XYZ file of C-alpha atoms in Angstrom:
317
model
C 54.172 72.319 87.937
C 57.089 70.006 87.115
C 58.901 72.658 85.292
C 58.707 75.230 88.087
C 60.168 72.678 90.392
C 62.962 72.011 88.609
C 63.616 75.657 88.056
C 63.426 76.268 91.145
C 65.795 74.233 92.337
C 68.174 74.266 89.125
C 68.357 77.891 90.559
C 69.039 77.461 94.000
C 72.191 74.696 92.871
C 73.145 77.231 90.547
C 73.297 80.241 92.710
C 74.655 77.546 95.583
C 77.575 76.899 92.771
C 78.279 80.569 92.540
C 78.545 80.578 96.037
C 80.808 77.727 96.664
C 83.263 79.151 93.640
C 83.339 82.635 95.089
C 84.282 80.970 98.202
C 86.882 79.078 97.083
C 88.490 81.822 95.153
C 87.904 84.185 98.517
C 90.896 80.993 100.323
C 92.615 81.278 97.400
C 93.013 85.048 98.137
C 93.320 84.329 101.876
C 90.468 86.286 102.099
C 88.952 83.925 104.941
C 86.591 87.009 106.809
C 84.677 87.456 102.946
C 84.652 83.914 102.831
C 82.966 83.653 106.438
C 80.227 85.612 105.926
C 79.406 84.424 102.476
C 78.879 81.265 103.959
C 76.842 82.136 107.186
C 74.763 83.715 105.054
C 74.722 80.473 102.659
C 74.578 78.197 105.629
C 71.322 80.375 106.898
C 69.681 79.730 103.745
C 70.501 76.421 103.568
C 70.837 74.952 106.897
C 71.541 70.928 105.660
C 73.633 71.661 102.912
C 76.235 69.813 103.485
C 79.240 71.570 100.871
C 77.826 74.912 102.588
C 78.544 73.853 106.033
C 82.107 72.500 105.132
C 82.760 75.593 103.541
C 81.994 77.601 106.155
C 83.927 75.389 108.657
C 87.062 75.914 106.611
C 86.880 79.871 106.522
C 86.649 79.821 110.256
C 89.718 77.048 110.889
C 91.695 79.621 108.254
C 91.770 82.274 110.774
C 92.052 79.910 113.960
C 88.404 80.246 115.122
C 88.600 76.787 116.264
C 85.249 76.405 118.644
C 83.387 77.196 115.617
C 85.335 75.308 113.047
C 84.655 72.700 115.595
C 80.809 73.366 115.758
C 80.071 73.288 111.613
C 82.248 69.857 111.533
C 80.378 68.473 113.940
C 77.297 69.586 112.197
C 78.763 67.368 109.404
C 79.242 64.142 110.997
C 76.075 63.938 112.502
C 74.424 64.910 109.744
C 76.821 62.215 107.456
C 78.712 59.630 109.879
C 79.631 57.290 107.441
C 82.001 60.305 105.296
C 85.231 60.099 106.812
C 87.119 63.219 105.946
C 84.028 65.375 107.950
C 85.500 63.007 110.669
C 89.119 64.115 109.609
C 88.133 67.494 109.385
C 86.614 67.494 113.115
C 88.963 65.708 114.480
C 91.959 68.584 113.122
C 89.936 71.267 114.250
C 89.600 69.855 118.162
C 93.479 68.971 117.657
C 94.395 72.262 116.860
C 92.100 73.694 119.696
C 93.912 71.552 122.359
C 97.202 73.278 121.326
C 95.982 76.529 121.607
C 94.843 75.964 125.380
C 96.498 74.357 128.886
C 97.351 70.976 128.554
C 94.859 70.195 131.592
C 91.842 70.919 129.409
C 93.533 69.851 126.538
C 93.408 65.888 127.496
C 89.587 65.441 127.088
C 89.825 67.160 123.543
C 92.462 65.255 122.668
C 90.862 61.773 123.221
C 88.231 63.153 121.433
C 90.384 63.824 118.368
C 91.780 60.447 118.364
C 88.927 58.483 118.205
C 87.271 62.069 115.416
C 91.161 60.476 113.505
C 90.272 56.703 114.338
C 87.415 56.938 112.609
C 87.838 58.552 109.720
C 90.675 55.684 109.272
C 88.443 53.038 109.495
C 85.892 54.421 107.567
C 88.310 54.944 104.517
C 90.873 52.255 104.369
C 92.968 54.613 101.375
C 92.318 57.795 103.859
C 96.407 59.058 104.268
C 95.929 62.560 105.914
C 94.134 60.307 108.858
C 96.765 58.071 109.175
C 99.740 60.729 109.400
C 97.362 62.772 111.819
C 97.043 59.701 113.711
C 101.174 58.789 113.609
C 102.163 62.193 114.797
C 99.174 62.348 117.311
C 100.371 58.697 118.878
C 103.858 60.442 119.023
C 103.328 63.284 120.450
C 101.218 62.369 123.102
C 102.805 61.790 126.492
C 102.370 57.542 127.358
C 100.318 58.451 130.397
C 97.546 59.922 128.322
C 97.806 57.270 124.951
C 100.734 57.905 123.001
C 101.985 55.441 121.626
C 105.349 54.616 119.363
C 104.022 51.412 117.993
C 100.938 52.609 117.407
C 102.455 55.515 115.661
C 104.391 52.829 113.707
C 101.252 50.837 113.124
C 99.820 53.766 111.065
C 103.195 54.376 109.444
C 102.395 50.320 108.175
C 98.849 51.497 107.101
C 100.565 54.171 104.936
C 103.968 52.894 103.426
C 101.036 50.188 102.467
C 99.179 52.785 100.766
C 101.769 55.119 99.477
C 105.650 53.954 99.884
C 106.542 57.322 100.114
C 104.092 58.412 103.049
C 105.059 55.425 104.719
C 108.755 55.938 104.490
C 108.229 60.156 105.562
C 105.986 58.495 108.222
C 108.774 56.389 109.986
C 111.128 58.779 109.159
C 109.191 60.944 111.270
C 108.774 58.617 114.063
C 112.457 57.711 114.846
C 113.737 61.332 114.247
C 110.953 62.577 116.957
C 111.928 59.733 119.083
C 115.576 60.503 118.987
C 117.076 57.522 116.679
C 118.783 59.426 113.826
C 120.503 56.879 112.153
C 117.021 55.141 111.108
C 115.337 59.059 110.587
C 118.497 59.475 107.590
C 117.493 55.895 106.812
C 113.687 56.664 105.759
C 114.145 59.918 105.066
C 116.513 58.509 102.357
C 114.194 55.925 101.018
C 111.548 58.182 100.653
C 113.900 60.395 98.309
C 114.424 57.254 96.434
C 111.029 55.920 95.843
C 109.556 59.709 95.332
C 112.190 62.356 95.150
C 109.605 64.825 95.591
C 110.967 68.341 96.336
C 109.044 67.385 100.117
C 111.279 64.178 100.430
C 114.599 66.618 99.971
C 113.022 69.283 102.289
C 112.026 67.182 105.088
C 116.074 65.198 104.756
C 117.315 68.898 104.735
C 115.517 69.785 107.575
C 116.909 66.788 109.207
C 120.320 67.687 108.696
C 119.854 70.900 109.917
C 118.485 70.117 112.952
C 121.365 67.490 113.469
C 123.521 70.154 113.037
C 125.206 68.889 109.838
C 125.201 71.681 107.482
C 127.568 70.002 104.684
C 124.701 67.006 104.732
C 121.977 69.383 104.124
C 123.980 71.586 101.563
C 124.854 68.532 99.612
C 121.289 67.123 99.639
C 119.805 70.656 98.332
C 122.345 70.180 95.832
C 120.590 66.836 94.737
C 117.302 68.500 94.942
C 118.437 71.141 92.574
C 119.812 68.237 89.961
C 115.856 67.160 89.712
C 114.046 70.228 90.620
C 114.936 73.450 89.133
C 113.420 75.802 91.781
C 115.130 78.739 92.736
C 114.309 78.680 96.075
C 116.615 76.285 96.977
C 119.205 78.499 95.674
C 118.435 80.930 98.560
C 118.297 77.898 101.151
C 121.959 76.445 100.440
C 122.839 80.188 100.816
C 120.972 80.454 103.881
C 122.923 77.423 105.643
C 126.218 78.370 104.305
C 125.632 81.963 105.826
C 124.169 80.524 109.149
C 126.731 77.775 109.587
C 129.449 79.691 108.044
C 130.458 76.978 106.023
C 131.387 76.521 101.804
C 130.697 80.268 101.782
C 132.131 80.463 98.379
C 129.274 78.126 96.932
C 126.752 79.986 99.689
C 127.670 83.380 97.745
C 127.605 81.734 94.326
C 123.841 80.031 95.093
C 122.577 83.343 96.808
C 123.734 85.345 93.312
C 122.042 83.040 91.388
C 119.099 83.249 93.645
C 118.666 87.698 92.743
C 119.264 87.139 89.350
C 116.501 84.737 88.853
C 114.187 86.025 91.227
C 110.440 86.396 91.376
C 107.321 86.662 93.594
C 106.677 83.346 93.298
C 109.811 82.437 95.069
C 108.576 83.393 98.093
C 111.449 84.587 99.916
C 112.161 88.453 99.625
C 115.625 89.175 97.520
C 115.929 91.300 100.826
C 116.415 88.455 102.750
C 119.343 87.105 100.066
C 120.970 90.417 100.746
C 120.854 89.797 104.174
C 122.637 86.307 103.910
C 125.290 87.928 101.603
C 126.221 89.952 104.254
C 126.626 87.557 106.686
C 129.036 85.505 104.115
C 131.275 88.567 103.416
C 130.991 89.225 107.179
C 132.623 85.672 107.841
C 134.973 86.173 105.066
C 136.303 89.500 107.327
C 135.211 91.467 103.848
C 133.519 94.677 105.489
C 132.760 97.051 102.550
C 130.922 94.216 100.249
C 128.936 92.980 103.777
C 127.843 96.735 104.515
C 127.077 96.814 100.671
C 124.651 93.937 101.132
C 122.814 95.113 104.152
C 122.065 98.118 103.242
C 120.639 96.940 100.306
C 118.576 94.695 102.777
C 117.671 97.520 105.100
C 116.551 99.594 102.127
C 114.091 97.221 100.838
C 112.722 95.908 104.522
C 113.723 98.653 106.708
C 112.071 97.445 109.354
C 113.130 93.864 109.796
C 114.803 93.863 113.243
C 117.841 91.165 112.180
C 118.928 93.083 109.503
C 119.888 95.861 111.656
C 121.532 93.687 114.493
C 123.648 92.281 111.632
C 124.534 95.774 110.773
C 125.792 96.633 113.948
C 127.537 93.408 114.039
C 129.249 94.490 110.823
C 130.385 97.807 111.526
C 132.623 96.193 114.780
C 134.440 93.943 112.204
């Protein structure tokens, strides 16, 4: 009798291992609707499993179902309060419901996140995707309804104590959403120096860019490149030369690099570097190598709608 009852059940963990791993190849895929109904059917089987349930909750916030993302979490933290990324996990899912309805009925979910954030926090002292939810939440949020900048900046405390870095992005965050740029460049900086993660240069490039300094943000993807050897950025200094129409020699040079090294895992279609070449050799008043370029854009995505404006655009040089 023993023996049959662990079989049994060494079967059923088995078969609930296959499940989970067919699942989690199914995201990796971004096949979320397969990975849905693997786990309803899972979940129907095994009602109180709690990896099942989780599961299943993530296929459904993949594709934006968020009242039933909302519904499995839940399922998790009453079934295990004391695990505090099921109380992450809930308290994402009723965040990203508020911002997909009116802001009226938004407020009650939104308290509700909080404290699903709060939580989680002080349930796990180490817990850092909490703490950033809860720093950009505290931002975000109008004063009249809770936000909060030192509270935001309280978290950002909780994290630089955790992680430098996360701190440092945190507050970095915080005064460039609150409109003090000077201490935004400051973090941003430090967080470059402490990590120098490829995210530290992005989210300083970004900053730039949306300062409106384009030399700043060329010269920091520079950096980037001088640690991280990732093509992409070659198509992103090209990008803001071409944009900004600014060191459109070095934009040209980056985006030719950028084709010549090119693959999938790049990301950004070489039609797209085409399309930025044009725009350089459009600045530069140099018609026959910009109509050169588009085309060769327009022939591989004929029906991206930019690429034709900047045709048009072209021709009147």
């Amino acid at each position: 009798m023993k023996f049959l009852f662990y079989l049994f059940f060494f079967s059923v963990a088995a078969l609930g291992q296959t499940d989970f791993q067919k699942t989690e190849k199914l995201f990796d895929s971004k096949q979320f609707t397969k990975a849905q109904d693997l786990m309803v059917s899972y979940v129907k089987d095994h009602p109180d499993d709690l990896k099942g349930i989780e599961l299943l909750g993530d296929a459904y916030g993949h594709q934006k179902k968020w009242d039933e993302a909302i519904e499995n979490y839940k399922k998790l933290v009453d079934l295990s309060p004391r695990t505090a990324n099921y109380h992450y996990k809930y308290g994402g899912a009723l965040g990203m419901k508020a911002l997909s309805i009116n802001k009226l009925k938004a407020v009650g979910i939104i308290g509700d996140a909080r404290e699903a954030f709060t939580k989680a926090a002080q349930l796990d002292p180490k817990h850092i995707d909490a703490r950033w939810a809860l720093v950009e939440l505290y931002m975000q949020l109008p004063g009249i309804i809770g936000g909060s900048k030192s509270k935001s900046l309280k978290y950002a405390d909780e994290l630089q104590n955790l992680s430098k870095v996360d701190g440092y992005l945190a507050k970095g965050y915080i005064y460039e959403y609150d409109k003090e740029p000077a201490l935004a460049e400051k973090y941003y900086k430090l967080a470059i120096t402490e990590g120098g993660s490829l995210n530290c240069f992005e989210k300083l490039t970004n900053f730039y860019e949306t300062q409106k300094q384009p030399d700043k943000a060329i010269a920091n993807m520079e950096a980037a490149l001088g640690k991280h050897n990732h093509n992409a950025l070659h198509y992103q200094i090209g990008k803001v030369a071409a944009e900004y129409n600014v060191q459109l020699d070095k934009g040209e040079n980056y985006l030719q690099l950028y084709i010549k090294n090119y693959s999938a895992e790049d990301g950004v279609p070489k039609a797209w570097a085409n399309y930025r070449l044009a725009q350089i050799y459009k600045h530069q008043k140099k018609k026959s190598a910009a109509i050169k370029y588009i085309d060769l854009a327009i022939t591989e995505l004929p029906n991206i709608q930019p690429f034709k404006l900047e045709k048009v655009h072209i021709l009147k040089i």
